[in-house]
C-alpha positions as a LaTeX table, in Angstrom:
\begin{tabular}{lrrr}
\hline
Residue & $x$ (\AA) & $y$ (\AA) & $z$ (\AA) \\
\hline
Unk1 & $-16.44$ & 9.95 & $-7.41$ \\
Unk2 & $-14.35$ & 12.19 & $-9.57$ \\
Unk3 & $-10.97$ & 12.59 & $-9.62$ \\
Unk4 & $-10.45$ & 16.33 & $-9.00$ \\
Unk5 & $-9.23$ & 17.03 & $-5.59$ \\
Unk6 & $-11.99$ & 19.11 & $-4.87$ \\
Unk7 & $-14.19$ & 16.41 & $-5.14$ \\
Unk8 & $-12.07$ & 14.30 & $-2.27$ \\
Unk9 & $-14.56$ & 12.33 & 0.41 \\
Unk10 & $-13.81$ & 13.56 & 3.77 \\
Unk11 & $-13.33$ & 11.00 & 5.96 \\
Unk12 & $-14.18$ & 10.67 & 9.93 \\
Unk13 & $-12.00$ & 9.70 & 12.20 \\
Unk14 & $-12.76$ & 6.61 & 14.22 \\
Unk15 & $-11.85$ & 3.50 & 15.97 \\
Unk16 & $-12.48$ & 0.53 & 14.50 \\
Unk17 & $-12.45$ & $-2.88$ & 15.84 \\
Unk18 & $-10.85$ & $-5.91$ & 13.46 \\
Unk19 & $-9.61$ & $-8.13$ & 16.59 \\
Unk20 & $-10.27$ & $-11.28$ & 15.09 \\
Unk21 & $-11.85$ & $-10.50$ & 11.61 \\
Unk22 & $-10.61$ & $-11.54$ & 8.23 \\
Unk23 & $-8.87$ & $-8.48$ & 6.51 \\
Unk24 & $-7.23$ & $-9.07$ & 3.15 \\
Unk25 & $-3.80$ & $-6.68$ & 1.97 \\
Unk26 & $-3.72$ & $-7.02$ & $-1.94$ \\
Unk27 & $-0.30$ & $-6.53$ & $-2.43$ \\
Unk28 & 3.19 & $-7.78$ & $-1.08$ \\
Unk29 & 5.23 & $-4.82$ & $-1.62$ \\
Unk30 & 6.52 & $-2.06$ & 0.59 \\
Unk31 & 2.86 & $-0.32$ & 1.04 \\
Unk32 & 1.37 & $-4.02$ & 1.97 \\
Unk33 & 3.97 & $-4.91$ & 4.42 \\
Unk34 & 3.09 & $-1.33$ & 6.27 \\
Unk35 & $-0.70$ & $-1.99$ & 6.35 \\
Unk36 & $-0.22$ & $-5.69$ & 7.27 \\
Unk37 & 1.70 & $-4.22$ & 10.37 \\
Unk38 & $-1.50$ & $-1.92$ & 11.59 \\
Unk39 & $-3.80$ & $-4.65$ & 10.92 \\
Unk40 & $-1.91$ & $-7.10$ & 13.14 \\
Unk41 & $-1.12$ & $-4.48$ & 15.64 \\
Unk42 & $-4.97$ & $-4.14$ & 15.90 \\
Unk43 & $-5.54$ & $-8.16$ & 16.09 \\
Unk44 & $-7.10$ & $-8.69$ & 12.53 \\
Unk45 & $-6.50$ & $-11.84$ & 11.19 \\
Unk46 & $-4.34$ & $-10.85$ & 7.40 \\
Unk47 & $-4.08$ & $-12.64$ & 4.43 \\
Unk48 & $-2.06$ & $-11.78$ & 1.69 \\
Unk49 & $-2.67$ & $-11.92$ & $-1.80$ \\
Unk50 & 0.14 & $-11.23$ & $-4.02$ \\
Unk51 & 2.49 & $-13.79$ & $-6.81$ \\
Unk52 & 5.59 & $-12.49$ & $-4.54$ \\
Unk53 & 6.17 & $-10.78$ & $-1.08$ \\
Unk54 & 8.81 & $-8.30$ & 0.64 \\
Unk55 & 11.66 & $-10.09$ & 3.01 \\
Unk56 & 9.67 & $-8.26$ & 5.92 \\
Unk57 & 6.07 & $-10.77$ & 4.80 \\
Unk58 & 8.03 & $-13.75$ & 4.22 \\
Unk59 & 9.04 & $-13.48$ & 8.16 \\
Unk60 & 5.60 & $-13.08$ & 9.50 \\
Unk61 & 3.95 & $-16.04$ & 6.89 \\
Unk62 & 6.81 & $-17.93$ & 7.64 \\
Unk63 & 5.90 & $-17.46$ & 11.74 \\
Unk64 & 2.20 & $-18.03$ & 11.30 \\
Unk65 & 1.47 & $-14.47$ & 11.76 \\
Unk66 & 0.10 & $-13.75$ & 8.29 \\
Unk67 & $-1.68$ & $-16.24$ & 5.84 \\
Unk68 & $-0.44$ & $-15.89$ & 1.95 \\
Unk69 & $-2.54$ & $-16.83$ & $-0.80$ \\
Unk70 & 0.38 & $-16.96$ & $-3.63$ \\
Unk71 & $-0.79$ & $-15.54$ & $-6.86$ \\
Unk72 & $-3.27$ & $-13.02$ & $-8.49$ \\
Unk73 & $-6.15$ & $-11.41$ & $-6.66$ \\
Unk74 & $-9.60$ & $-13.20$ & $-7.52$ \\
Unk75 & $-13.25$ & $-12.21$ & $-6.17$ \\
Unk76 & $-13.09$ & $-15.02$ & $-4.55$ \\
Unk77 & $-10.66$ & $-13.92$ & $-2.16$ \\
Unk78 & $-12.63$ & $-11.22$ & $-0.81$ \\
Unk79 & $-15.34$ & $-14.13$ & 0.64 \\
Unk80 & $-15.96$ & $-13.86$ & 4.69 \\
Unk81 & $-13.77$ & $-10.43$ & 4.25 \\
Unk82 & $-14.38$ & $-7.91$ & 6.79 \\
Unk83 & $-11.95$ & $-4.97$ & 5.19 \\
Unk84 & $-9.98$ & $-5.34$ & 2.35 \\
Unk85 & $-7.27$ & $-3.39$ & 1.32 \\
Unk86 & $-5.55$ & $-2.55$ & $-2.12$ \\
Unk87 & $-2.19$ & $-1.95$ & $-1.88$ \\
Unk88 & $-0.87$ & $-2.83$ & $-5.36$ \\
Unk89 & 1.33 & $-0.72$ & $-8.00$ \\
Unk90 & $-0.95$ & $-2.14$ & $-10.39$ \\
Unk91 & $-4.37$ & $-0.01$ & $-11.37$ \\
Unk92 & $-5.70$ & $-2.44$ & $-12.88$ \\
Unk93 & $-5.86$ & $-4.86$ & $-10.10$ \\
Unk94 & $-6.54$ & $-1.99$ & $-7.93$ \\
Unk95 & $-9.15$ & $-1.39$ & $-9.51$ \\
Unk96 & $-10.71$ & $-5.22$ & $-9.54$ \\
Unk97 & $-10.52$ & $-4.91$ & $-6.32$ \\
Unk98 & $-12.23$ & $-1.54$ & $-5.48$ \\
Unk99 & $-15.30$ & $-3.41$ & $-8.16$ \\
Unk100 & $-15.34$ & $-6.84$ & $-5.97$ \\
Unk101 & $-15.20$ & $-5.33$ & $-2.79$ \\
Unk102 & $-18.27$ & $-3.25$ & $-4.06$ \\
Unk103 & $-20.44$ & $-5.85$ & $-5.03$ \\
Unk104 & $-19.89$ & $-8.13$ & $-2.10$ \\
Unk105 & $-20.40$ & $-4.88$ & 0.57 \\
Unk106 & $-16.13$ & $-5.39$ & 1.76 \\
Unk107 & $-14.75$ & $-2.29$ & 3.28 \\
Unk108 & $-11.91$ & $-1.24$ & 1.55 \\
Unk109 & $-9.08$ & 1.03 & 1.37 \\
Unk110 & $-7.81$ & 1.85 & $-2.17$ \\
Unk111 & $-4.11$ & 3.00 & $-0.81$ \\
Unk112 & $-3.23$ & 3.88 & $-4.09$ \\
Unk113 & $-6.48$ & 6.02 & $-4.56$ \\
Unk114 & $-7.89$ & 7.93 & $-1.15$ \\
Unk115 & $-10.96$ & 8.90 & $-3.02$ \\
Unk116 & $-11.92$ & 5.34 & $-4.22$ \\
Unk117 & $-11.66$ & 4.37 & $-0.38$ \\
Unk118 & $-14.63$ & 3.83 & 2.45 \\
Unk119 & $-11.44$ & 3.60 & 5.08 \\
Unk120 & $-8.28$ & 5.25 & 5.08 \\
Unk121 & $-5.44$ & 4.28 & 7.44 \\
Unk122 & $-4.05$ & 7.18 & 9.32 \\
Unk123 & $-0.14$ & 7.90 & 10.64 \\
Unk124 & $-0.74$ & 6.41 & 14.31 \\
Unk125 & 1.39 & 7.24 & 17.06 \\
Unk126 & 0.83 & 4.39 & 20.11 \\
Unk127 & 1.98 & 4.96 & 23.99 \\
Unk128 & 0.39 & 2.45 & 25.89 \\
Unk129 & $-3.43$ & 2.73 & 25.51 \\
Unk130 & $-3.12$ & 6.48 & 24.03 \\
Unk131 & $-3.05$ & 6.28 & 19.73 \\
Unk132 & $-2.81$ & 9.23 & 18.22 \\
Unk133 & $-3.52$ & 8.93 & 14.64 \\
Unk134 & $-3.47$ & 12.13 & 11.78 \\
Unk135 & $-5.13$ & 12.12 & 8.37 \\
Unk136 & $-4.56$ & 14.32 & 5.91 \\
Unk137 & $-7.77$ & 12.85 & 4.01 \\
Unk138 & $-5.69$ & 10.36 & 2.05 \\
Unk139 & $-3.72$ & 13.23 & 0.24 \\
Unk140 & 0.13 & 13.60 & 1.59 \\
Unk141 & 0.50 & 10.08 & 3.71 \\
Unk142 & 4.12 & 11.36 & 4.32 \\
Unk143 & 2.72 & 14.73 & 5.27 \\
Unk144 & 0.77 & 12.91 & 7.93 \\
Unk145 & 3.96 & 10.76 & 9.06 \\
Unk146 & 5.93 & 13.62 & 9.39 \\
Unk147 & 3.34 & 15.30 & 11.84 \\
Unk148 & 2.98 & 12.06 & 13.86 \\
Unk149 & 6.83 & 12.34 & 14.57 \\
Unk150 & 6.74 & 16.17 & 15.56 \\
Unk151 & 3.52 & 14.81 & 18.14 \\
Unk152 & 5.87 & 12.10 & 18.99 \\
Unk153 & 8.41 & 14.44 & 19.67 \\
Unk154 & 6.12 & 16.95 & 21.82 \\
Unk155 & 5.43 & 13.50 & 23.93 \\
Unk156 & 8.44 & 12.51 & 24.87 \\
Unk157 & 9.57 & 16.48 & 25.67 \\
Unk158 & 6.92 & 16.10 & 28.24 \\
Unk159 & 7.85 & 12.86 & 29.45 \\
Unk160 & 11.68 & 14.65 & 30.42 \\
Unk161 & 10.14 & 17.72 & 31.72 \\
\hline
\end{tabular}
């Protein structure tokens, strides 16, 4: 894919189910520690791989909640992975992964790079069973935030109505 905006996949919106499968973050930094959340909120079971991880990580490996693998990414890594998920200010290693996740038929979501991406992770609003989630095709991530918490707001007018 190119990079001219133009050129940007569209991507459907769906539900996916990861209760229980292996989903890797690439990445220990403030954009890893929000996709580990959604995965776990959605019952994957997360590894990190990263040399160093926020405060927020350390918690969660430290509870059991999230497995580490301490270091540099390798292809090996990516073995048993259901969806794997580049979240590194690094290109480079972005990039390995985008190539390793290609030849071994991962999912992946490039969060540094929308159009390199077979998944992107919407905002997501969650009531109860409802989710609400908004894309904006991997473009403006805060755009999308920032219409989640006007939706958010709508909901709970309604609630005090």
């Amino acid at each position: 894919m190119s990079d001219d905006a133009s050129d940007m996949p569209r991507f459907l919106p769906v539900g996916l189910c990861i209760q229980g499968r292996k989903c890797l973050v690439i990445g220990g930094g403030k954009v890893g520690t929000r996709k580990v959340g959604t995965l776990l909120r959605a019952g994957a079971v997360v590894t990190v791989v990263s040399p160093a991880v926020s405060g927020e990580l350390s918690t969660r490996i430290e509870a059991g909640e999230v497995a580490w693998a301490k270091g540099p990414f390798r292809d090996e890594h990516l073995a048993d992975a259901f969806l794997v998920v580049a979240a590194t200010n690094d290109q480079t290693v972005n990039s390995a992964v985008v190539k390793a996740a290609a030849e071994r038929g991962v999912l992946l979501c490039d969060a540094s790079r929308a159009e390199r991406s077979e998944v992107i992770f919407g905002a997501l609003l969650e009531r109860g069973d409802v989710t609400v989630a908004v894309f904006s095709g991997g473009r403006d991530p805060s755009s999308s935030r920032r219409t989640r918490d006007r939706i958010a707001e709508l909901i709970s007018e309604d609630r005090r109505s």
